[in-house]
XYZ file of C-alpha atoms in Angstrom:
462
model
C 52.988 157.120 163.550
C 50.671 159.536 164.646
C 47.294 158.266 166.844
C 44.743 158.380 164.120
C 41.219 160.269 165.339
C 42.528 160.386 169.114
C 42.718 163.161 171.355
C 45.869 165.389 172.079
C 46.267 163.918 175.390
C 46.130 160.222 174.659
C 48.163 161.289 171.646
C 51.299 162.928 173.336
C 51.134 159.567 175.738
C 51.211 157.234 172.377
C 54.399 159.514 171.407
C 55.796 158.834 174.881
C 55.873 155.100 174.382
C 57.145 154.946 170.529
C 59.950 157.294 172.246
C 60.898 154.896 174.940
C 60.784 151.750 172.440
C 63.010 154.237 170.250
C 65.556 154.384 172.783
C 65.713 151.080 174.500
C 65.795 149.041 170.948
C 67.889 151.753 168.997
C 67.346 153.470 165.968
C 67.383 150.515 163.239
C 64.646 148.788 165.235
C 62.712 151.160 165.775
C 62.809 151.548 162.065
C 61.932 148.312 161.025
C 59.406 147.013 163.074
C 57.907 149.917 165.585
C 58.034 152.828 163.357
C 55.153 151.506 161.911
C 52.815 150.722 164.692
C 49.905 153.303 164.451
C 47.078 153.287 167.316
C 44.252 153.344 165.572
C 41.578 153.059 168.797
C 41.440 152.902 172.274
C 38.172 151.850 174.470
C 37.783 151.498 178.172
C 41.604 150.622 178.301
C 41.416 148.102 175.271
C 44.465 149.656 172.622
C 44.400 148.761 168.877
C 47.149 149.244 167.260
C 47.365 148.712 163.336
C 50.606 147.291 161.415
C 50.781 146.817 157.622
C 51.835 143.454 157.497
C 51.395 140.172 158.602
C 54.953 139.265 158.895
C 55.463 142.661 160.970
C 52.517 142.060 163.731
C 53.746 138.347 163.583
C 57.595 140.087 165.158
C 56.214 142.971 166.744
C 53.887 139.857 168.771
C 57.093 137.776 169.126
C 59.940 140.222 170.183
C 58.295 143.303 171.418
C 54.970 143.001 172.590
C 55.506 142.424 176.423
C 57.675 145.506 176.449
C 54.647 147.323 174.685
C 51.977 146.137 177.335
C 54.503 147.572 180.320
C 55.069 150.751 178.713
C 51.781 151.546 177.957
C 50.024 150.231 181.584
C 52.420 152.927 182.619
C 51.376 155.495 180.612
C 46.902 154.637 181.074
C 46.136 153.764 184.477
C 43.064 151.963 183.505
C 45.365 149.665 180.977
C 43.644 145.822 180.358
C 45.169 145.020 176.773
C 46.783 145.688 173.674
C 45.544 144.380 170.095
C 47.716 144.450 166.952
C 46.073 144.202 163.738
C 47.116 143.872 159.689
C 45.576 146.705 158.348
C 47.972 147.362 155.072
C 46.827 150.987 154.535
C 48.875 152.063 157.012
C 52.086 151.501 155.531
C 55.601 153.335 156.207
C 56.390 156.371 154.173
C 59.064 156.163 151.288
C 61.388 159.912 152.436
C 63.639 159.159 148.888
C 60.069 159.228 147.193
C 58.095 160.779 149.466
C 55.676 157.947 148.427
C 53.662 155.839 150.956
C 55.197 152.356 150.538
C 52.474 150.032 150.255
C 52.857 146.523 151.468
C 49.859 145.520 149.565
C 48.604 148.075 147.378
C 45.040 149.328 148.174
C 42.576 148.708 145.497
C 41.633 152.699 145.436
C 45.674 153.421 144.844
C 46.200 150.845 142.484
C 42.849 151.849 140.409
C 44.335 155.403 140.538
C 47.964 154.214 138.086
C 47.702 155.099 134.614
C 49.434 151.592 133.981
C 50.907 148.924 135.710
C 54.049 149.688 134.485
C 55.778 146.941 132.312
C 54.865 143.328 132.124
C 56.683 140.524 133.645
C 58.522 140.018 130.413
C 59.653 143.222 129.883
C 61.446 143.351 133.492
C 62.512 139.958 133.767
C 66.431 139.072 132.442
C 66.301 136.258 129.164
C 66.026 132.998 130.199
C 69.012 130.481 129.138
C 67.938 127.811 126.994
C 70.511 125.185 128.035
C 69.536 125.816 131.527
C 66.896 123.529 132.272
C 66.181 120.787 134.847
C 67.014 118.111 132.405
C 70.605 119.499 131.539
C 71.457 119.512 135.169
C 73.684 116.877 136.506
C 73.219 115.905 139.780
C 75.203 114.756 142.428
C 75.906 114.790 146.072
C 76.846 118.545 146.251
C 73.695 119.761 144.564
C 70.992 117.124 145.231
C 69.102 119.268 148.265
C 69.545 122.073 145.983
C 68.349 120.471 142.937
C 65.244 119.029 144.844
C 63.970 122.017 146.081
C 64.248 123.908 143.132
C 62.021 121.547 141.734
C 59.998 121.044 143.986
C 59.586 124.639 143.941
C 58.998 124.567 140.244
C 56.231 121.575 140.315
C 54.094 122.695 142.717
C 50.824 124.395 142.747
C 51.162 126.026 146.224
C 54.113 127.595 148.067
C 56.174 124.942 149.571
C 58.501 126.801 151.534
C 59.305 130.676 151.321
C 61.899 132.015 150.447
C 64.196 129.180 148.599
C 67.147 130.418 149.168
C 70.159 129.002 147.249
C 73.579 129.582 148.347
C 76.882 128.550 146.822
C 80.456 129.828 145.551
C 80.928 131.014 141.529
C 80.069 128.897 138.810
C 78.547 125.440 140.740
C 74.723 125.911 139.337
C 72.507 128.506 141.417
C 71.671 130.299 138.262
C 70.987 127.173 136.172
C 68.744 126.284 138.672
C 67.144 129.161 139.192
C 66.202 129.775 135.240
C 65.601 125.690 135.443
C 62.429 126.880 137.986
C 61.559 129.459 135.343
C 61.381 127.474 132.372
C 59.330 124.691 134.071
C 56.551 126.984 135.511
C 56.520 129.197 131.761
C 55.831 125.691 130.131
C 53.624 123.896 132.810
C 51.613 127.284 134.210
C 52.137 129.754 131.623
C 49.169 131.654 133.630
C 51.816 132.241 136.367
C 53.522 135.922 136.149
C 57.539 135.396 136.608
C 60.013 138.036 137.054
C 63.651 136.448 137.210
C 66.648 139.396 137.733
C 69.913 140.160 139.164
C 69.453 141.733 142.332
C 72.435 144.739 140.765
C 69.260 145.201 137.957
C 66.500 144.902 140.240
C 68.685 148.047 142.010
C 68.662 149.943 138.515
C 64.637 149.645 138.382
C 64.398 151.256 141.886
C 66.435 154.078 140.862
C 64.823 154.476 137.701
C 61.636 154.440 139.131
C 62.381 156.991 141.482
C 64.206 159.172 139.139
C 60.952 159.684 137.117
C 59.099 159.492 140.305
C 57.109 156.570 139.192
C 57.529 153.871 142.317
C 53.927 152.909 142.623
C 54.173 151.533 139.309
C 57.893 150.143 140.111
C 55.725 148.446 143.476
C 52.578 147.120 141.524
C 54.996 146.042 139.358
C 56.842 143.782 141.661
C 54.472 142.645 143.861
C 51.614 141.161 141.640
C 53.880 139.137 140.158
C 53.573 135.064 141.172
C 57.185 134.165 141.243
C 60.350 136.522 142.015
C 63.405 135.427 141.870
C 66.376 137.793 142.354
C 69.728 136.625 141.863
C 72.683 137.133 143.575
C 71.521 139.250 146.536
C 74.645 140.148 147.627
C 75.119 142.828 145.551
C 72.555 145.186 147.409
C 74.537 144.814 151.033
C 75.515 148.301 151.958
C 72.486 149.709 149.563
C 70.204 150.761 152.369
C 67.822 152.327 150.149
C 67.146 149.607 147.659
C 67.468 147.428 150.546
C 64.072 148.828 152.421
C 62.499 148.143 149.009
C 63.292 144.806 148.455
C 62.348 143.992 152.218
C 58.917 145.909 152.196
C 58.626 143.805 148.448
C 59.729 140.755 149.622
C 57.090 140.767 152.825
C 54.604 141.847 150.809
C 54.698 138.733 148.205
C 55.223 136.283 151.212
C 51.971 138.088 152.782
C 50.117 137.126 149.553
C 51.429 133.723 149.299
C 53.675 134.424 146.385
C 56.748 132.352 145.528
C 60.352 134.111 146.302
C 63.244 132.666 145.731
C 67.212 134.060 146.248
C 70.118 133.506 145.207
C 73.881 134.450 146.715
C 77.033 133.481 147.413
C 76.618 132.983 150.608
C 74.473 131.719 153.575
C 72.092 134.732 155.084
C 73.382 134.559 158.499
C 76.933 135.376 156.894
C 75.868 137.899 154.357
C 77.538 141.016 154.942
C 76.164 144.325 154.670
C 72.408 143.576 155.069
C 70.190 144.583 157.946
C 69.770 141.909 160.690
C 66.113 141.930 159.623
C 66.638 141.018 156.315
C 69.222 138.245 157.248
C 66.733 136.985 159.660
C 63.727 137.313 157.161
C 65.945 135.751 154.116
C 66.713 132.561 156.571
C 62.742 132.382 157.339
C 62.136 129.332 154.723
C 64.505 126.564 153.198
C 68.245 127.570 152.916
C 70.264 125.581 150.073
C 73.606 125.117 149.937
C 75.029 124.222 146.812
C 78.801 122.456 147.701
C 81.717 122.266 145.576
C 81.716 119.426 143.018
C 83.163 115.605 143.461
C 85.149 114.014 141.062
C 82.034 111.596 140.427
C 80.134 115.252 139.796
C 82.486 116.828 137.476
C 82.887 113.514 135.353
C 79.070 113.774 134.864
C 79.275 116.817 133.794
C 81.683 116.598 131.524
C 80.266 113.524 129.536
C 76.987 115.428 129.706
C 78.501 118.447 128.030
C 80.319 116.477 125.558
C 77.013 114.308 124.252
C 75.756 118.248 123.988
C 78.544 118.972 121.594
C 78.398 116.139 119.834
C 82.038 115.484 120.368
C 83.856 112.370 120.864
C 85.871 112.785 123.949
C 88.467 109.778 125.085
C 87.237 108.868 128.575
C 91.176 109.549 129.685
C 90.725 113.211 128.833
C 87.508 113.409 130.512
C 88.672 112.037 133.996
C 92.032 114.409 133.686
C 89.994 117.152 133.662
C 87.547 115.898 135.944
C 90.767 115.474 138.219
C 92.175 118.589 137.495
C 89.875 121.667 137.241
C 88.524 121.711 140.774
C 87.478 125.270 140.834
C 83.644 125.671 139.104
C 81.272 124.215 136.756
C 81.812 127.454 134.742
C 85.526 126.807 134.176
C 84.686 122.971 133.509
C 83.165 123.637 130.741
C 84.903 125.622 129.404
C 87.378 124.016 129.437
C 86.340 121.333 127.482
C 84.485 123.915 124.729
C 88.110 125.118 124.155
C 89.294 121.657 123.550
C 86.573 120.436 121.114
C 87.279 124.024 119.254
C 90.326 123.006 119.009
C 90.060 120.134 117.634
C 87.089 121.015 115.248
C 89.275 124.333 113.859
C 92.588 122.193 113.716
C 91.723 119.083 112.685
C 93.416 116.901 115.354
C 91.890 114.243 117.256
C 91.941 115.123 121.514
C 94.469 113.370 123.664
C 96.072 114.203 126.601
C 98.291 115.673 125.220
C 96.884 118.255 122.864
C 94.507 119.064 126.270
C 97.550 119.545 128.057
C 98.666 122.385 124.618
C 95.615 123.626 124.530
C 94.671 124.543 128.374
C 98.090 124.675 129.535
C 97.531 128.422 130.703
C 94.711 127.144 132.886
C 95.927 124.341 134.119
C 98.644 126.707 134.934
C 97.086 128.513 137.469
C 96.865 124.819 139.403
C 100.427 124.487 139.150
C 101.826 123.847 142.817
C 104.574 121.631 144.527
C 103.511 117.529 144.486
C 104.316 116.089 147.383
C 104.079 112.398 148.597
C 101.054 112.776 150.837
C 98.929 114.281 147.906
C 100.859 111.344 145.275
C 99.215 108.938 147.774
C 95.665 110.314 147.889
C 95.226 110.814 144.394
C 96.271 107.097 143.921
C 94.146 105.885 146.589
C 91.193 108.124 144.757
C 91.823 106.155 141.666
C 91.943 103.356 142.619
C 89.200 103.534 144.836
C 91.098 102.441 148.418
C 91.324 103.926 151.642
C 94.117 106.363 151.809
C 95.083 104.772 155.144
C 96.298 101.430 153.378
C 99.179 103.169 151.617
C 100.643 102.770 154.734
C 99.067 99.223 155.942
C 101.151 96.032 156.031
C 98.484 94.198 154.178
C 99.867 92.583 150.477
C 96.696 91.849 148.498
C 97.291 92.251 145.257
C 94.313 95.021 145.374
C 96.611 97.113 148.060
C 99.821 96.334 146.979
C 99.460 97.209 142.855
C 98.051 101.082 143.928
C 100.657 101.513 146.843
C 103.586 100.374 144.406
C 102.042 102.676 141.838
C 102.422 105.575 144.627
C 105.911 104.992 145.491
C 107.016 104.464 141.897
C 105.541 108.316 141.375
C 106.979 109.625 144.451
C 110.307 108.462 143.128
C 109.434 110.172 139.892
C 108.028 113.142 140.800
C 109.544 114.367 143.873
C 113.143 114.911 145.424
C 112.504 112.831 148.308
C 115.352 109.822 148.831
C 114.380 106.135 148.705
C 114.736 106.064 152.744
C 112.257 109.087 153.042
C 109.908 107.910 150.592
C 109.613 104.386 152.544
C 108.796 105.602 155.996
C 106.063 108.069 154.272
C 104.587 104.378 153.424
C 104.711 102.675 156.697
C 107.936 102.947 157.512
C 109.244 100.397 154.693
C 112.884 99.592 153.929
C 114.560 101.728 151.065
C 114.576 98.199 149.235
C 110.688 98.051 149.261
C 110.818 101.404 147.380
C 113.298 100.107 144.574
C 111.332 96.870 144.106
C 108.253 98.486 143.983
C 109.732 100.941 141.137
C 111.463 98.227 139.128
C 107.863 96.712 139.673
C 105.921 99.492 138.050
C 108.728 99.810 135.267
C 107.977 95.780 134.205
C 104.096 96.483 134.237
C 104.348 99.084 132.451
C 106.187 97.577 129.320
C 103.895 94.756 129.072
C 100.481 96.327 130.002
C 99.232 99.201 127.799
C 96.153 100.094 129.851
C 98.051 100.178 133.261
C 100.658 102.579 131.871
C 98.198 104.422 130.726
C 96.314 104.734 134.201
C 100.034 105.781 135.767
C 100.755 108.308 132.861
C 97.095 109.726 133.822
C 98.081 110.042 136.947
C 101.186 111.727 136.541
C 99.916 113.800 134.200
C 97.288 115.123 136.655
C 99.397 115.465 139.487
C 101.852 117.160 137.114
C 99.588 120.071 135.370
């Protein structure tokens, strides 16, 4: 910008130096962090220079301010210092709008609105019911994730800005992030939330600037407590709505508002978004949300079915807990298709009327068993290390599951009795036949051990 109240000669040297910084730190950061640098005063070869943020004069200090002292000691002979203050009138101008975009609205600007535009309410997306902290089941995937959020949610002050959540579909960003809204609405209903998708937080920007009404879309937006926008992704590649949600986003963080973000992946490998923004977006706690355990999954599934009301047999449970590996979303589901079933039918569940009913989904799983994966999921159940499938040690605790194994390997793949026994150790052909004829025996006298092998072939045959 422009030297404000300076003469033309100091001026055109002020223009000299925002030129060089142009063209030694190219055009997108100049844009982001020097465009806005405005001198504002210069005594006895003292330079003030405003910015209209915080967070900007806190990078401009960091990343460019040496190359600003050298540039401008060569421009004023009598050069001693340089001085960069928040002054968040001066803010960058909005060309779509042709708006200044204020960081933090100026009382006389705001006072000058008709209205604030619409409430919190009327902006923010509804709010699940179901999603709530004490319907989410936690595990080792989510637990960082799940303790931020509410520690996020609990507390008075800011504890760390942005919270950024990150995780594939379907595995519980959104839960949590409507679980943080719910908790502040019922323990500081004083607090102002706005909770959208990023894709709707796009529409508002347009809208606003199709009725050319963005200072109310800003106040709007920025007096607001909490934000949370929701998968963030979407607005990579959007460079317009992307210079709003930055200039928004600084300007709650300035004011010691809450922000929290969601996506579907981590900032440093979102694609599509300014470097800025990556860096600014990775500025407070990152979250990652991993796909679920078994242990997980089984949680959730008894959790869901206590919320339905439904008796599910335990065997159906850990089948599907074995076999739907994909999402939360598709967990569930799952098992809301199988108690509809049942309810609209009249049949009790069993494996095998889960096996009717989902058999298009379990489908898509469908891939060739083979003796390596026979052994882990065997091992899994069990609960041994995979490794003693192929120890020489005979407790009965390592022997029973590694039998169990071979017997399925015989059953479920083409592999010959030789083949089978060196995949376990290198045993004899014979060690594979007795431990079949072993499993057969077992199984004709023991009801709830052939029940734990026909789980397991039934999951490793879906």
């Amino acid at each position: 910008m422009k030297a404000i109240g300076l003469d033309s000669q100091l001026n055109a040297k002020w223009a000299r130096v925002r030129g060089r910084l142009r063209s030694e730190y190219g055009e997108q950061a100049y844009r982001s962090w020097l465009k806005p640098l405005t001198l504002v005063g210069h005594t006895n070869g003292e330079f003030r220079i405003a910015v209209p943020t915080r967070f900007i004069r806190d990078w401009v200090m960091q990343h460019y301010s040496d190359r600003l002292r050298q540039l401008l000691a060569g421009e004023v002979n009598e050069f001693r210092a340089v001085e960069i203050v928040v002054d968040s009138a001066r803010a960058p101008v909005d060309a779509e709008a042709n708006q200044p975009i204020y960081v933090q609205a100026p009382p006389a600007a705001v006072a000058e609105l008709p209205s604030p535009g619409p409430g919190a309410d009327d902006v923010s997306a509804p709010l699940d019911p179901r999603f709530t902290f004490e319907n989410f089941v936690v595990g080792k995937s989510n637990e960082l994730a799940y303790a931020a959020a509410r520690r996020v949610a609990e507390s008075k002050t800011v504890p760390f800005n942005p919270l950024f959540l990150y995780g594939g579909v379907g595995l519980g960003k959104t839960h949590l992030m409507h679980a943080i809204a719910w908790h502040i609405k019922k323990a500081q209903p004083e607090r102002r939330v706005i909770y959208l998708s990023a894709e709707k937080f796009m529409y508002q920007f347009i809208r606003a600037l199709r009725h050319k009404n963005t200072m109310a879309f800003k106040e709007q937006f920025r007096s607001v407590d909490v934000l949370m926008i929701d998968d963030v992704q979407f607005i990579s590649g959007k460079d317009s709505t992307q210079e709003e949600f930055f200039h928004t986003f600084n300007a709650l963080v300035d004011q010691n508002r809450q922000v929290v973000i969601s996506a579907d992946k981590s900032p440093s490998d979102l694609e599509g978004l300014e470097e800025r923004m990556r860096s600014r977006l990775g500025w407070g706690l990152v979250a990652d949300i991993h796909p679920t355990t078994y242990e997980l999954r089984l949680g959730i599934l008894q959790n869901k079915g206590e919320q339905l009301g439904a008796e599910i047999p335990p065997k159906v449970l850990e089948f599907l807990a074995h076999k739907i590996l994909s999402n939360v979303r598709e967990l569930e589901g799952a098992l809301n298709r199988i108690v509809a079933h049942a309810t609209l039918v009249g049949r009790p569940v069993t494996l095998e009327t889960t096996q009717e009913v989902l058999h298009d989904l379990l489908r898509a799983n469908d891939r060739r068993v083979t003796i390596e994966e026979i052994q882990r999921k065997v091992a899994e159940h069990f609960n041994i290390k995979i490794s003693e499938m192929q120890s020489a040690r005979r407790a009965r605790a390592v022997a029973r599951p590694r039998q169990v194994a071979m017997y399925l390997a015989k059953q479920l793949t083409s592999r010959s009795l030789p083949e089978i026994g060196r995949k376990f150790g290198g045993r004899d052909h014979t060690t594979v036949m007795h431990a079949v004829r072993k499993v057969e025996e077992l199984r004709s006298t023991d009801s709830s051990f052939s029940e734990d092998v026909d789980l397991l072939r039934r999951m490793l045959e879906a």
